[in-house]
Amino acid sequence: MRECTVAKNKKNCGCSYMACGNRGICCECLQSHLKKGQLPGCCFPPDVEKTYDRSIETFVKTFQEKGPWW
Ligand code: SF4
């Protein structure tokens, strides 16, 4: 069984909400956002991520405006 890489994930996390208990636990992070029709903060460019609008609608709108940014 693979070990969780939570410490490494935290270092690479693109989310600016530092108080979140899911930080670095990407499987929990993804599930919590998908349940709300959202995507994790790391799916957005920094200027959009910092608005904390994680909606899939905003992801699509951002992609249409910026094209791939990653
Ligand atoms: S993207 Fe959401 S669940 Fe993931 S660390 Fe940031 S605030 Fe927490």
PDB file of N, CA and C in Angstrom, residues 7-47:
ATOM      1  N   ALA A   7       2.823  15.605   3.533  1.00  0.00           N
ATOM      2  CA  ALA A   7       3.815  16.664   3.777  1.00  0.00           C
ATOM      3  C   ALA A   7       4.284  17.263   2.453  1.00  0.00           C
ATOM      4  N   LYS A   8       4.554  16.404   1.482  1.00  0.00           N
ATOM      5  CA  LYS A   8       4.983  16.866   0.159  1.00  0.00           C
ATOM      6  C   LYS A   8       3.845  17.638  -0.522  1.00  0.00           C
ATOM      7  N   ASN A   9       2.620  17.123  -0.385  1.00  0.00           N
ATOM      8  CA  ASN A   9       1.470  17.795  -0.990  1.00  0.00           C
ATOM      9  C   ASN A   9       1.289  19.196  -0.425  1.00  0.00           C
ATOM     10  N   LYS A  10       1.487  19.325   0.890  1.00  0.00           N
ATOM     11  CA  LYS A  10       1.335  20.647   1.524  1.00  0.00           C
ATOM     12  C   LYS A  10       2.318  21.646   0.938  1.00  0.00           C
ATOM     13  N   LYS A  11       3.547  21.187   0.683  1.00  0.00           N
ATOM     14  CA  LYS A  11       4.570  22.080   0.119  1.00  0.00           C
ATOM     15  C   LYS A  11       4.177  22.559  -1.274  1.00  0.00           C
ATOM     16  N   ASN A  12       3.512  21.696  -2.045  1.00  0.00           N
ATOM     17  CA  ASN A  12       3.157  22.027  -3.428  1.00  0.00           C
ATOM     18  C   ASN A  12       1.735  22.568  -3.572  1.00  0.00           C
ATOM     19  N   CYS A  13       1.013  22.683  -2.451  1.00  0.00           N
ATOM     20  CA  CYS A  13      -0.402  23.076  -2.520  1.00  0.00           C
ATOM     21  C   CYS A  13      -0.547  24.514  -3.031  1.00  0.00           C
ATOM     22  N   GLY A  14      -1.418  24.687  -4.016  1.00  0.00           N
ATOM     23  CA  GLY A  14      -1.645  26.007  -4.598  1.00  0.00           C
ATOM     24  C   GLY A  14      -2.780  26.769  -3.947  1.00  0.00           C
ATOM     25  N   CYS A  15      -3.332  26.247  -2.864  1.00  0.00           N
ATOM     26  CA  CYS A  15      -4.450  26.890  -2.178  1.00  0.00           C
ATOM     27  C   CYS A  15      -3.936  27.881  -1.138  1.00  0.00           C
ATOM     28  N   SER A  16      -4.528  29.069  -1.107  1.00  0.00           N
ATOM     29  CA  SER A  16      -4.061  30.093  -0.161  1.00  0.00           C
ATOM     30  C   SER A  16      -4.856  30.100   1.145  1.00  0.00           C
ATOM     31  N   TYR A  17      -5.836  29.190   1.280  1.00  0.00           N
ATOM     32  CA  TYR A  17      -6.617  29.127   2.520  1.00  0.00           C
ATOM     33  C   TYR A  17      -5.879  28.227   3.514  1.00  0.00           C
ATOM     34  N   MET A  18      -5.005  28.854   4.289  1.00  0.00           N
ATOM     35  CA  MET A  18      -4.070  28.104   5.126  1.00  0.00           C
ATOM     36  C   MET A  18      -4.729  27.376   6.293  1.00  0.00           C
ATOM     37  N   ALA A  19      -5.914  27.813   6.724  1.00  0.00           N
ATOM     38  CA  ALA A  19      -6.550  27.216   7.901  1.00  0.00           C
ATOM     39  C   ALA A  19      -7.321  25.933   7.585  1.00  0.00           C
ATOM     40  N   CYS A  20      -7.372  25.519   6.335  1.00  0.00           N
ATOM     41  CA  CYS A  20      -8.186  24.358   5.963  1.00  0.00           C
ATOM     42  C   CYS A  20      -7.572  23.055   6.471  1.00  0.00           C
ATOM     43  N   GLY A  21      -8.410  22.217   7.059  1.00  0.00           N
ATOM     44  CA  GLY A  21      -7.960  20.926   7.570  1.00  0.00           C
ATOM     45  C   GLY A  21      -7.669  19.917   6.478  1.00  0.00           C
ATOM     46  N   ASN A  22      -8.071  20.187   5.262  1.00  0.00           N
ATOM     47  CA  ASN A  22      -7.811  19.264   4.143  1.00  0.00           C
ATOM     48  C   ASN A  22      -6.518  19.576   3.401  1.00  0.00           C
ATOM     49  N   ARG A  23      -5.801  20.594   3.845  1.00  0.00           N
ATOM     50  CA  ARG A  23      -4.563  20.981   3.161  1.00  0.00           C
ATOM     51  C   ARG A  23      -3.607  19.804   3.061  1.00  0.00           C
ATOM     52  N   GLY A  24      -3.201  19.465   1.853  1.00  0.00           N
ATOM     53  CA  GLY A  24      -2.253  18.371   1.631  1.00  0.00           C
ATOM     54  C   GLY A  24      -2.902  16.999   1.543  1.00  0.00           C
ATOM     55  N   ILE A  25      -4.164  16.911   1.923  1.00  0.00           N
ATOM     56  CA  ILE A  25      -4.889  15.637   1.826  1.00  0.00           C
ATOM     57  C   ILE A  25      -5.761  15.745   0.569  1.00  0.00           C
ATOM     58  N   CYS A  26      -5.119  15.575  -0.571  1.00  0.00           N
ATOM     59  CA  CYS A  26      -5.740  15.901  -1.861  1.00  0.00           C
ATOM     60  C   CYS A  26      -7.017  15.097  -2.121  1.00  0.00           C
ATOM     61  N   CYS A  27      -7.062  13.843  -1.669  1.00  0.00           N
ATOM     62  CA  CYS A  27      -8.267  13.029  -1.901  1.00  0.00           C
ATOM     63  C   CYS A  27      -9.459  13.629  -1.155  1.00  0.00           C
ATOM     64  N   GLU A  28      -9.251  14.089   0.071  1.00  0.00           N
ATOM     65  CA  GLU A  28     -10.333  14.718   0.843  1.00  0.00           C
ATOM     66  C   GLU A  28     -10.686  16.079   0.261  1.00  0.00           C
ATOM     67  N   CYS A  29      -9.677  16.816  -0.127  1.00  0.00           N
ATOM     68  CA  CYS A  29      -9.856  18.139  -0.725  1.00  0.00           C
ATOM     69  C   CYS A  29     -10.739  18.037  -1.970  1.00  0.00           C
ATOM     70  N   LEU A  30     -10.391  17.137  -2.871  1.00  0.00           N
ATOM     71  CA  LEU A  30     -11.154  16.970  -4.115  1.00  0.00           C
ATOM     72  C   LEU A  30     -12.596  16.577  -3.824  1.00  0.00           C
ATOM     73  N   GLN A  31     -12.792  15.600  -2.935  1.00  0.00           N
ATOM     74  CA  GLN A  31     -14.149  15.144  -2.620  1.00  0.00           C
ATOM     75  C   GLN A  31     -14.985  16.259  -2.003  1.00  0.00           C
ATOM     76  N   SER A  32     -14.404  17.027  -1.105  1.00  0.00           N
ATOM     77  CA  SER A  32     -15.171  18.087  -0.433  1.00  0.00           C
ATOM     78  C   SER A  32     -15.616  19.146  -1.428  1.00  0.00           C
ATOM     79  N   HIS A  33     -14.786  19.435  -2.403  1.00  0.00           N
ATOM     80  CA  HIS A  33     -15.175  20.448  -3.393  1.00  0.00           C
ATOM     81  C   HIS A  33     -16.129  19.883  -4.437  1.00  0.00           C
ATOM     82  N   LEU A  34     -15.905  18.661  -4.905  1.00  0.00           N
ATOM     83  CA  LEU A  34     -16.803  18.075  -5.910  1.00  0.00           C
ATOM     84  C   LEU A  34     -18.233  17.996  -5.384  1.00  0.00           C
ATOM     85  N   LYS A  35     -18.373  17.659  -4.097  1.00  0.00           N
ATOM     86  CA  LYS A  35     -19.714  17.565  -3.499  1.00  0.00           C
ATOM     87  C   LYS A  35     -20.472  18.885  -3.583  1.00  0.00           C
ATOM     88  N   LYS A  36     -19.720  19.991  -3.653  1.00  0.00           N
ATOM     89  CA  LYS A  36     -20.335  21.328  -3.698  1.00  0.00           C
ATOM     90  C   LYS A  36     -20.333  21.922  -5.107  1.00  0.00           C
ATOM     91  N   GLY A  37     -20.012  21.086  -6.105  1.00  0.00           N
ATOM     92  CA  GLY A  37     -19.951  21.599  -7.485  1.00  0.00           C
ATOM     93  C   GLY A  37     -18.759  22.498  -7.701  1.00  0.00           C
ATOM     94  N   GLN A  38     -17.684  22.200  -7.005  1.00  0.00           N
ATOM     95  CA  GLN A  38     -16.474  23.018  -7.073  1.00  0.00           C
ATOM     96  C   GLN A  38     -15.263  22.159  -7.430  1.00  0.00           C
ATOM     97  N   LEU A  39     -14.149  22.832  -7.646  1.00  0.00           N
ATOM     98  CA  LEU A  39     -12.852  22.170  -7.831  1.00  0.00           C
ATOM     99  C   LEU A  39     -11.886  22.724  -6.794  1.00  0.00           C
ATOM    100  N   PRO A  40     -10.832  21.987  -6.456  1.00  0.00           N
ATOM    101  CA  PRO A  40      -9.856  22.476  -5.484  1.00  0.00           C
ATOM    102  C   PRO A  40      -9.146  23.755  -5.955  1.00  0.00           C
ATOM    103  N   GLY A  41      -8.630  24.488  -5.006  1.00  0.00           N
ATOM    104  CA  GLY A  41      -7.952  25.752  -5.304  1.00  0.00           C
ATOM    105  C   GLY A  41      -6.816  25.608  -6.305  1.00  0.00           C
ATOM    106  N   CYS A  42      -6.141  24.465  -6.309  1.00  0.00           N
ATOM    107  CA  CYS A  42      -5.001  24.275  -7.205  1.00  0.00           C
ATOM    108  C   CYS A  42      -5.422  24.190  -8.673  1.00  0.00           C
ATOM    109  N   CYS A  43      -6.726  24.134  -8.943  1.00  0.00           N
ATOM    110  CA  CYS A  43      -7.221  24.072 -10.326  1.00  0.00           C
ATOM    111  C   CYS A  43      -7.401  25.468 -10.920  1.00  0.00           C
ATOM    112  N   PHE A  44      -7.080  26.505 -10.140  1.00  0.00           N
ATOM    113  CA  PHE A  44      -7.299  27.878 -10.605  1.00  0.00           C
ATOM    114  C   PHE A  44      -5.974  28.645 -10.636  1.00  0.00           C
ATOM    115  N   PRO A  45      -5.856  29.622 -11.545  1.00  0.00           N
ATOM    116  CA  PRO A  45      -4.666  30.468 -11.515  1.00  0.00           C
ATOM    117  C   PRO A  45      -4.691  31.328 -10.246  1.00  0.00           C
ATOM    118  N   PRO A  46      -3.547  31.806  -9.769  1.00  0.00           N
ATOM    119  CA  PRO A  46      -3.482  32.501  -8.478  1.00  0.00           C
ATOM    120  C   PRO A  46      -4.460  33.668  -8.313  1.00  0.00           C
ATOM    121  N   ASP A  47      -4.667  34.465  -9.354  1.00  0.00           N
ATOM    122  CA  ASP A  47      -5.559  35.623  -9.208  1.00  0.00           C
ATOM    123  C   ASP A  47      -7.010  35.195  -8.995  1.00  0.00           C
TER     124      ASP A  47
END
